[in-house]
Coordinates of C-alpha atoms in Angstrom, one line a residue:
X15 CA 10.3 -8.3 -0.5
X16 CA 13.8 -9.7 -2.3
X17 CA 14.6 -6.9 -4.4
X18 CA 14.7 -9.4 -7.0
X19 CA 11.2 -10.0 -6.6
X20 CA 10.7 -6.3 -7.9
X21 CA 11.9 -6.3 -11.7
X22 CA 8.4 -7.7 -12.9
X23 CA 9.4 -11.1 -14.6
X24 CA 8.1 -14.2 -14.2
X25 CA 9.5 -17.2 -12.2
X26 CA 9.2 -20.6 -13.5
X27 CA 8.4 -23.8 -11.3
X28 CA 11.7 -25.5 -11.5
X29 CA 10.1 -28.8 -12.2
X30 CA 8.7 -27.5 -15.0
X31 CA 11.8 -25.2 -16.0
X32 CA 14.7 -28.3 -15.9
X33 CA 12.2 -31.2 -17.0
X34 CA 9.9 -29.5 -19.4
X35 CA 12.5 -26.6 -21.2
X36 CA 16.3 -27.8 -20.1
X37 CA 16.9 -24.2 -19.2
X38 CA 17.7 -22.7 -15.8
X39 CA 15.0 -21.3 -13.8
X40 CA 14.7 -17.1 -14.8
X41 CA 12.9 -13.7 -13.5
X42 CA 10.2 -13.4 -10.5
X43 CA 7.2 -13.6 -10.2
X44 CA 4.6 -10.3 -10.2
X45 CA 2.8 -9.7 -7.2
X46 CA -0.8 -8.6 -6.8
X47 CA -1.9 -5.7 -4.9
X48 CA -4.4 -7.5 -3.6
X49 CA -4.4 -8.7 -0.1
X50 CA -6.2 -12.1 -0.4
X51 CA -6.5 -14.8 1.9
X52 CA -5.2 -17.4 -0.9
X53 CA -1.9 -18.6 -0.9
X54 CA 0.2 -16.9 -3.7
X55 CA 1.1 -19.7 -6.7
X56 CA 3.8 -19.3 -9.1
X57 CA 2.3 -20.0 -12.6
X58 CA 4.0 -20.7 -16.3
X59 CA 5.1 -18.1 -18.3
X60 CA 4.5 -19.1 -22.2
X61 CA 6.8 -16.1 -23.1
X62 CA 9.4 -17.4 -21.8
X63 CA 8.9 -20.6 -24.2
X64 CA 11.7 -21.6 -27.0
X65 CA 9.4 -21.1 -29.7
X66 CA 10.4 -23.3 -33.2
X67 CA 10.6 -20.8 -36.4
X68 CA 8.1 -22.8 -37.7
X69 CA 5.4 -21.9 -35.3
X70 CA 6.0 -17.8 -36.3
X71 CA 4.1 -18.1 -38.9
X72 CA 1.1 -19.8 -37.6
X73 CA -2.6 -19.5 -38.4
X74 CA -5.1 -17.8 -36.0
X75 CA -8.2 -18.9 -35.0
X76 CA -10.5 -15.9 -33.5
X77 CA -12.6 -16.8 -30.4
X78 CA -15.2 -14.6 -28.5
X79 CA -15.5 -13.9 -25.0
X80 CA -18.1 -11.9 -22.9
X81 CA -16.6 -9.0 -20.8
X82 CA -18.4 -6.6 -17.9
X83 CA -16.4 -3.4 -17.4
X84 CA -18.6 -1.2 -14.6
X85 CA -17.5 2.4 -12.9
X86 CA -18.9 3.6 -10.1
X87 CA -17.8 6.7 -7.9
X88 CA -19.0 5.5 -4.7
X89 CA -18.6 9.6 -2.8
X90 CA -16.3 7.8 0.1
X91 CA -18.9 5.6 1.3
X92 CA -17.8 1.9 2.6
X93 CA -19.5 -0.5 2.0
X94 CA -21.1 -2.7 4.7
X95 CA -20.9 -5.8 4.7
X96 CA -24.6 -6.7 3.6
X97 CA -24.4 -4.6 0.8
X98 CA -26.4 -5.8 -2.2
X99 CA -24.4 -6.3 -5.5
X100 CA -26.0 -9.0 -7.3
X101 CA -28.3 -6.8 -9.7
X102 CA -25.1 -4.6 -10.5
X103 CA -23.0 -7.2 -11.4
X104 CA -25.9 -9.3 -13.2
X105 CA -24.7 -12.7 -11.9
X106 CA -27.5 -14.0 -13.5
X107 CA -25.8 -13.4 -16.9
X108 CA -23.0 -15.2 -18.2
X109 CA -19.3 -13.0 -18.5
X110 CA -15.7 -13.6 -19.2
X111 CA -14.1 -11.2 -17.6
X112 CA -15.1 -8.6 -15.2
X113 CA -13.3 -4.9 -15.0
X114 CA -14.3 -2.7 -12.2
X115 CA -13.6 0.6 -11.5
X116 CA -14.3 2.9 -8.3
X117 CA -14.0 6.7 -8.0
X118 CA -13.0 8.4 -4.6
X119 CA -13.1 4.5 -1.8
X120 CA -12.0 8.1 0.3
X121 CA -12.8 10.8 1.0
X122 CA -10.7 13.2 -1.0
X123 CA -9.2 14.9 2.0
X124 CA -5.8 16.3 2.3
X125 CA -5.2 13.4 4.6
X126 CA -6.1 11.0 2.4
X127 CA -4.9 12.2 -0.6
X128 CA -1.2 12.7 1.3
X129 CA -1.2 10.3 3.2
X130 CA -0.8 6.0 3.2
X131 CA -3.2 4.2 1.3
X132 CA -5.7 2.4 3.3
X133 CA -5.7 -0.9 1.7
X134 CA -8.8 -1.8 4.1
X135 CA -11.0 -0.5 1.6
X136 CA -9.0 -2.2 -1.4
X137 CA -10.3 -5.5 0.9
X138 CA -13.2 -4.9 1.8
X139 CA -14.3 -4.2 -1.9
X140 CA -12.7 -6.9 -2.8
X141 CA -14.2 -9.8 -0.6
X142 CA -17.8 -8.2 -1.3
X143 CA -16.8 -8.5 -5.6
X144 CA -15.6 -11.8 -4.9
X145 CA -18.5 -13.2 -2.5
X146 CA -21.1 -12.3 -5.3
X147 CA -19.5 -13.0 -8.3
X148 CA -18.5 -16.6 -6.4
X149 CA -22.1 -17.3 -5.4
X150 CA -24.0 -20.3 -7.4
X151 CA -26.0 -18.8 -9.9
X152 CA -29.6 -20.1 -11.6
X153 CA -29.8 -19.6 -15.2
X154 CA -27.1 -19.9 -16.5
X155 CA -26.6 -21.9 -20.5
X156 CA -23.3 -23.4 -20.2
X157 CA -22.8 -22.7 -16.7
X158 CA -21.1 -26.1 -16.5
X159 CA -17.5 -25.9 -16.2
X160 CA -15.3 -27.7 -18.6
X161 CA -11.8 -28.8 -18.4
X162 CA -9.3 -26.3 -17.9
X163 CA -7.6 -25.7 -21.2
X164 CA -10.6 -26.8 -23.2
X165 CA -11.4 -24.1 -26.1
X166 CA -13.3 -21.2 -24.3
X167 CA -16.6 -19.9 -26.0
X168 CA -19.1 -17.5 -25.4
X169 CA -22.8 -19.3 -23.7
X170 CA -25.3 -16.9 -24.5
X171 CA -28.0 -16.8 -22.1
X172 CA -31.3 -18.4 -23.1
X173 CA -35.1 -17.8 -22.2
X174 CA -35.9 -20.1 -19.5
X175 CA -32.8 -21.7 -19.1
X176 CA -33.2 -23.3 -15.4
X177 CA -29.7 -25.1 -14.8
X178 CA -29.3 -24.1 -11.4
X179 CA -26.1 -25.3 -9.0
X180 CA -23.3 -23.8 -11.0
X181 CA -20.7 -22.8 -8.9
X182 CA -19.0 -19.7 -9.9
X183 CA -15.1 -19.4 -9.8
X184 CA -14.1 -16.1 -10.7
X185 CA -10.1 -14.8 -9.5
X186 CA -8.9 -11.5 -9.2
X187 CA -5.7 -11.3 -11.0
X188 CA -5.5 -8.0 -10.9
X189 CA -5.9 -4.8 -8.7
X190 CA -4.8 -1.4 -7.6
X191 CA -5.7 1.3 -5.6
X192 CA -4.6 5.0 -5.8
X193 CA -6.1 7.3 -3.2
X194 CA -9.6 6.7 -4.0
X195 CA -8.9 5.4 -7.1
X196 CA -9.7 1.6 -7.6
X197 CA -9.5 -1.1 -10.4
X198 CA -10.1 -4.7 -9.8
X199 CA -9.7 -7.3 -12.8
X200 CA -11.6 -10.6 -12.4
X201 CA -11.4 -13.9 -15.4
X202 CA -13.1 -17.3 -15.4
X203 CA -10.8 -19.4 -13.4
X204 CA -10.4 -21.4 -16.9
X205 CA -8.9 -18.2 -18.6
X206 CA -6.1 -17.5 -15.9
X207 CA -3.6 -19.9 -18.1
X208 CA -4.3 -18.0 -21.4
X209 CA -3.3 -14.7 -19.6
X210 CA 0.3 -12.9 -20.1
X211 CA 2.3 -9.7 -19.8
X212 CA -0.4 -7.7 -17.1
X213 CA 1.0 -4.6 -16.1
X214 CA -0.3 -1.3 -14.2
X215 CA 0.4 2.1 -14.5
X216 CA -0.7 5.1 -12.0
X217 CA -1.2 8.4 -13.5
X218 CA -2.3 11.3 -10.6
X219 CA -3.8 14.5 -12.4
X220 CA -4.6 16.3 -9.0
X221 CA -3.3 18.6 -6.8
X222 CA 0.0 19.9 -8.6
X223 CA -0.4 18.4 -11.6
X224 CA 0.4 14.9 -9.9
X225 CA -1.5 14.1 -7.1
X226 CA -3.4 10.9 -6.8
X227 CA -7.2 12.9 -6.3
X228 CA -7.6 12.9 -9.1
X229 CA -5.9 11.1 -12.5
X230 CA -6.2 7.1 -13.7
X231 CA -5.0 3.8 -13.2
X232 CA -4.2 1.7 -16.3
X233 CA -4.0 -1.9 -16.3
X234 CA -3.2 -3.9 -19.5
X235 CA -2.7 -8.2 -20.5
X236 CA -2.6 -10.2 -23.2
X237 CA -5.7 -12.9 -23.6
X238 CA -4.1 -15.5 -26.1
X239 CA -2.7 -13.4 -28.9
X240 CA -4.2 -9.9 -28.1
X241 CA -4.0 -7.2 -26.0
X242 CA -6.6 -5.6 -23.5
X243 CA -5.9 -2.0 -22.2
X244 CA -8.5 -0.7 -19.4
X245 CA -8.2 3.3 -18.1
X246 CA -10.3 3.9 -15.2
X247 CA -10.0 7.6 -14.2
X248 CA -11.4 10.3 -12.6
X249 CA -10.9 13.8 -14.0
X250 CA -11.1 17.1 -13.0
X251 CA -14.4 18.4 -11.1
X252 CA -16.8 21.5 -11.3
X253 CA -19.0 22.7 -13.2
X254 CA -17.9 27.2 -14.1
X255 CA -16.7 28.1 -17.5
X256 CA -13.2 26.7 -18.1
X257 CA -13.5 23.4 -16.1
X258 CA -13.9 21.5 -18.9
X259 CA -11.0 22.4 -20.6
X260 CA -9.0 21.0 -17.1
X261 CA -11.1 17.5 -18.4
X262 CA -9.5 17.6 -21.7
X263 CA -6.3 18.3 -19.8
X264 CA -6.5 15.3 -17.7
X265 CA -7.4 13.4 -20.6
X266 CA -4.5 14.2 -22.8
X267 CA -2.3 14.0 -19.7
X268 CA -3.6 10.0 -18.9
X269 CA -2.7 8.8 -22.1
X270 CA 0.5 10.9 -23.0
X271 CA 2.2 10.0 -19.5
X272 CA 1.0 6.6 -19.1
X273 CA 3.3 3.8 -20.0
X274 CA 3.9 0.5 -19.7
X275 CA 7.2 -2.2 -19.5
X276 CA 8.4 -3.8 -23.1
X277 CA 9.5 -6.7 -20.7
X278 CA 12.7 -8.5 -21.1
X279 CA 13.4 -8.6 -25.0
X280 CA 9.7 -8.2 -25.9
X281 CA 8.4 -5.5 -27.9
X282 CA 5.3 -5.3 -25.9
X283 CA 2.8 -2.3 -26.4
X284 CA 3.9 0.6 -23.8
X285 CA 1.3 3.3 -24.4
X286 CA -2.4 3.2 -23.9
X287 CA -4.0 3.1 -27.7
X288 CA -0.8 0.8 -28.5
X289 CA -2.8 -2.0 -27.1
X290 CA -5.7 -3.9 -29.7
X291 CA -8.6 -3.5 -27.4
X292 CA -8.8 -0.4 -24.7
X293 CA -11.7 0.9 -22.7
X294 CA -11.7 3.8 -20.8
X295 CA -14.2 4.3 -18.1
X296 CA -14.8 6.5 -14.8
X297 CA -16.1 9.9 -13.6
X298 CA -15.5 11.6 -16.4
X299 CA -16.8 14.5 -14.7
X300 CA -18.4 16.1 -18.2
X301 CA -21.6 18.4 -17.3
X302 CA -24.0 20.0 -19.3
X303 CA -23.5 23.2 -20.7
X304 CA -26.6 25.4 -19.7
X305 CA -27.4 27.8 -17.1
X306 CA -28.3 25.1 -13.7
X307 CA -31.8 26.7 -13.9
X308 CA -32.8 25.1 -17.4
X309 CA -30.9 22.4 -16.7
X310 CA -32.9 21.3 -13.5
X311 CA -36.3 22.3 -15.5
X312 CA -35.6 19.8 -18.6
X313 CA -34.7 17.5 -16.2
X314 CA -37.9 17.6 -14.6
X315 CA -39.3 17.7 -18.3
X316 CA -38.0 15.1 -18.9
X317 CA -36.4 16.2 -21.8
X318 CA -33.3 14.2 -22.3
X319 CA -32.1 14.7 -26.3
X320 CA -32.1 18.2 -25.3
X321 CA -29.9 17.8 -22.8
X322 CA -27.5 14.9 -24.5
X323 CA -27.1 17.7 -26.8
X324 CA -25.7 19.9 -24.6
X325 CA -23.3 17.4 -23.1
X326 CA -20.1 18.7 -23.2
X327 CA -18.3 15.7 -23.6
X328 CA -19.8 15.4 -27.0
X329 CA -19.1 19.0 -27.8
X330 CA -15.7 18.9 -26.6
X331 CA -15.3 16.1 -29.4
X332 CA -17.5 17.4 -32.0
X333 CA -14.5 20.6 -32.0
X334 CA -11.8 18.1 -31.7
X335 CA -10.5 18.3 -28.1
X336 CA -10.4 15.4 -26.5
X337 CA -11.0 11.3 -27.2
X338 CA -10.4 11.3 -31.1
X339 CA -11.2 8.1 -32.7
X340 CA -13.0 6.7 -29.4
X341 CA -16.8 5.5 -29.6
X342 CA -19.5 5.6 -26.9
X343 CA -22.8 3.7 -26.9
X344 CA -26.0 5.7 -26.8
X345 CA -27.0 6.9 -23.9
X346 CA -30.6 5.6 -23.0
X347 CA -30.2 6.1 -19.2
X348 CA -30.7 9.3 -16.9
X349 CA -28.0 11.2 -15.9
X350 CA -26.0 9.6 -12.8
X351 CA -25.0 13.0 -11.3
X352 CA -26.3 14.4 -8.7
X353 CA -28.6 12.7 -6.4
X354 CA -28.9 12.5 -2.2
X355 CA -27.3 9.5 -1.0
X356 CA -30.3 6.9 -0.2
X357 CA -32.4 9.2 -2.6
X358 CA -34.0 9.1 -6.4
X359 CA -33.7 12.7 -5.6
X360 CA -30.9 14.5 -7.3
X361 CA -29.3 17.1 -5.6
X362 CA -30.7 20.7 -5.4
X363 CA -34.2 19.3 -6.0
X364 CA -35.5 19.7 -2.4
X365 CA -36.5 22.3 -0.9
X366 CA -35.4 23.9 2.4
X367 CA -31.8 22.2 1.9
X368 CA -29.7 25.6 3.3
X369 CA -26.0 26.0 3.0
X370 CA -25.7 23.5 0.6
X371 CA -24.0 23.6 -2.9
X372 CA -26.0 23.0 -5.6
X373 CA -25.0 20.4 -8.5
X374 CA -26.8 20.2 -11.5
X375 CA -28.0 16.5 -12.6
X376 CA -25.5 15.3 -15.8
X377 CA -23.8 12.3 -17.1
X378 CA -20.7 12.4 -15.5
X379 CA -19.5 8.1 -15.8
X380 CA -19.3 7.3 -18.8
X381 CA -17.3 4.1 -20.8
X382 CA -15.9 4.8 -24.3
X383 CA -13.6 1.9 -26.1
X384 CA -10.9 2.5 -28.7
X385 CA -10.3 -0.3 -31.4
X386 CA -11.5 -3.2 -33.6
X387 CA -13.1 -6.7 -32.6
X388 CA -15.2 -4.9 -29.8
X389 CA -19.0 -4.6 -29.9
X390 CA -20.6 -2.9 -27.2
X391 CA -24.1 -5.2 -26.7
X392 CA -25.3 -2.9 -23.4
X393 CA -24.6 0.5 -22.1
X394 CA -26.6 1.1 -18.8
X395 CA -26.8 2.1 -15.5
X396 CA -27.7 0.4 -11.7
X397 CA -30.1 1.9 -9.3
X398 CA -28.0 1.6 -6.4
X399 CA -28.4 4.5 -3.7
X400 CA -25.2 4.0 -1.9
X401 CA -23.8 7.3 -3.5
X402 CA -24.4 10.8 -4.8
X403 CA -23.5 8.3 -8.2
X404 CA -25.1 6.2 -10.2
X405 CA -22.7 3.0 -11.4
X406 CA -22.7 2.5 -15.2
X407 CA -22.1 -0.2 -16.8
X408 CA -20.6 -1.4 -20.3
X409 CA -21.0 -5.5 -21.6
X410 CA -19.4 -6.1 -24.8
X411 CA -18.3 -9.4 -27.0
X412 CA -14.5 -9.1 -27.9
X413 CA -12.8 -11.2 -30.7
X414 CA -9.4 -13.0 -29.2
X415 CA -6.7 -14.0 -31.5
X416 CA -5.2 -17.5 -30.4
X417 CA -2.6 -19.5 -32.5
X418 CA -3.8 -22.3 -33.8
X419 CA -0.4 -23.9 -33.2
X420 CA -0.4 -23.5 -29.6
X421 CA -3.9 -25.5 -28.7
X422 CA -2.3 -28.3 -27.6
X423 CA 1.0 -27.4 -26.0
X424 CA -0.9 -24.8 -23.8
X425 CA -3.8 -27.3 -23.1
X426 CA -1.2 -29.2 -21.7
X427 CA 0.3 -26.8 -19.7
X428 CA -3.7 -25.7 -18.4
X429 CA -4.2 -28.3 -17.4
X430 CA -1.6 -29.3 -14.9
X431 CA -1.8 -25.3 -13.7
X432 CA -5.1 -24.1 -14.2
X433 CA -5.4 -23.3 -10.4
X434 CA -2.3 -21.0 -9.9
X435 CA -2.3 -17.3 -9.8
X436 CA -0.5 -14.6 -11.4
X437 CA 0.3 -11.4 -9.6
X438 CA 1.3 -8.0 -10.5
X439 CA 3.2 -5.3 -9.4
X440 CA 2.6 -1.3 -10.2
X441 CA 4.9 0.0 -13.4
X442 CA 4.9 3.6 -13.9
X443 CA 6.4 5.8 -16.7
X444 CA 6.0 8.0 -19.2
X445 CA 5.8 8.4 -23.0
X446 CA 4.8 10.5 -25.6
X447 CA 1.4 12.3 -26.2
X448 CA -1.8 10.9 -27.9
X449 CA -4.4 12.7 -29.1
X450 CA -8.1 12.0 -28.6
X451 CA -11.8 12.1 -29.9
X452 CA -15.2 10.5 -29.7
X453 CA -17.0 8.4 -31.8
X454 CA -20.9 8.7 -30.7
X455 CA -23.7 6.2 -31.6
X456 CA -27.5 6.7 -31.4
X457 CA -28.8 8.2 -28.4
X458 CA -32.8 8.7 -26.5

């Protein structure tokens, strides 16, 4: 690649830039790390804009849009190609924008973890994501697609809605793999235009202090007028005395080192809780603190307040160590940690197993969010087997600024583009340290 394809600007269509603007054509394009079989476009950049004084002070309308953010740590498992994800997903609901995250694609071997990426898996994932969220869909209210451009709402899904035929368009605009770390951003086809600034950044936790086995990838854009910030991350294992306070570690770590471009004269958000609307998600790795002896025998019992009370994530927040000022839905699901791959059983729980380490059951992926105009409406999990994991799952309506001003100079621009691409390219840095805590709703 040009090396001046690497300084993460955008390039303008030069039709566009001499006829539309009068100015020279500036910056590159980003490029995905996504290996796709679609031809890369080049796609406006409404930063880039001469925007009249006037418009500075323009009123906002707030829209709403439906978003799917998922984690799943699939134990280095691929996929086959038959592979069912239809009820994770919930195609038969209507979303937005998808966020997925995966824990260890790998195996976390030294090999792996050393060596080159194996962007196979990154593929593979990614044709599966985009065959099923592609697929025509029954029941969906509003399925039909408008005009590009046309003002986006949310379609609520209604009882016995039978429109049938809609033909899903979902793109991937954004995603990253680090050792078996994996995030994969997919919008509307409609909301591609109405995207700016997307930016990743890699943050390894592991082996040294920086390896890749363990840590978080961070990708951030601006829908409209606000900013979106999604941490998908996979902290620090094991379940002894002390192992939790290398999860608070990791924690801090992610969202002090984590940092984002300001772009070319923008004063864009660099750090993580900069941005108006984050989620963090992954294998958080939390356990529950009590012997593995009563853990597995309230388990059995059934007795799940008991245990949520001994989560440690929650105690590790309720004495002020890690994810201040976060929330987390209540937790109304079992606990997605430890069971035999193709098994409801969790691990430990059948007998004559020799020689194998035993793992108590706990609700190690979790999703929290950090900021205003976000309402978490589900907080689940999927029974998929694939795994010694459960995937959770977070949907939640988010309230978009959008000048009011700009309707109808970037319906114009929609709708002559609507069809082009943007790609990214992974930023990395470093800034200064946050600290966090946990907001927790209701629970069993």
């Amino acid at each position: 690649m040009p090396e001046k394809e690497n300084q993460g600007e955008i390039m303008w269509p030069r039709l566009v830039a001499n006829k539309l603007l009068r100015r020279p054509v500036g910056g590159n394009s980003f490029v995905t790390d996504i290996p796709c079989s679609q031809t890369p476009f080049e796609f406006i950049d409404f930063d880039q804009l001469v925007i009249p004084k006037q418009l500075y002070g323009a009123q906002k309308d707030t829209r709403r849009y439906k978003l799917f953010v998922s984690t799943w740590n699939v134990g280095g498992i691929l996929p086959t190609e038959d592979v069912n994800l239809e009820d994770w997903l919930d195609i038969n609901n209507y979303y937005d924008i998808y966020v997925l995250g995966f824990q260890e694609v790998v195996p976390l071997s030294a090999k792996n973890v050393l060596g080159k990426e194996k962007r196979r898996i990154l593929v593979q994932w990614n044709s599966l994501i985009r065959r099923t969220l592609n697929r025509s869909s029954c029941g969906l209210e509003g399925g039909r697609e408008g005009k590009a451009g046309e003002r986006q709402k949310v379609h609520p899904v209604k009882e016995g809605s039978s429109k049938c035929g809609f033909v899903r368009d979902f793109r991937c605009i954004i995603s990253k793999q680090m050792v078996g770390v994996l995030v994969s951003v997919w919008v509307r086809r409609e909301l591609q235009c109405y995207l700016r600034h997307p930016g990743v950044s890699c943050i390894g936790c592991g082996i040294l202090g920086c390896l890749g086995n363990k840590g978080a990838i961070s990708v951030r854009f601006f829908l409209h007028e606000t900013s979106f910030c999604f941490v998908c991350c996979h902290l620090a294992s094991g379940g002894k005395e002390g192992d939790k306070m290398n999860r608070n570690s990791d924690a801090v770590q992610i969202l002090s080192r984590t940092s984002f471009p300001r772009g070319p004269s923008l004063d864009l958000p660099q750090k993580i809780l900069d941005h108006e609307r984050v989620v963090l998600f992954g294998d958080l790795n939390y356990r529950i603190s009590l012997p593995e002896a009563t853990t597995r025998s309230l388990v059995e019992d059934e007795q799940w307040n008991t245990l949520l009370q001994k989560d440690e994530l929650r105690a590790e927040v309720s004495k002020g160590r890690a994810f201040e000022d976060w929330q987390e839905g209540g937790i109304a699901f079992f606990p997605t940690y430890k069971y035999y791959p193709n098994s409801d059983n969790y691990h430990g729980f059948i007998q004559g197993q020799k020689g194998e380490k035993r793992r108590a059951p706990a609700w190690c992926d979790r999703i929290l969010w950090h900021g205003e105009g976000i309402k978490q409406e589900r907080y689940d999990r999927c029974e998929s087997k694939l795994s010694d994991h459960r995937p959770v799952r977070g949907t939640f309506t988010v309230n978009v600024e959008v000048l009011r001003s700009f309707n109808s100079l970037r319906s114009f621009f929609s709708e002559r583009f609507h069809s082009e691409r943007s790609h990214l390219f992974e930023k990395d840095g470093y800034s200064s340290a946050e600290r966090t805590s946990l907001h927790v709703h209701n629970t069993l």
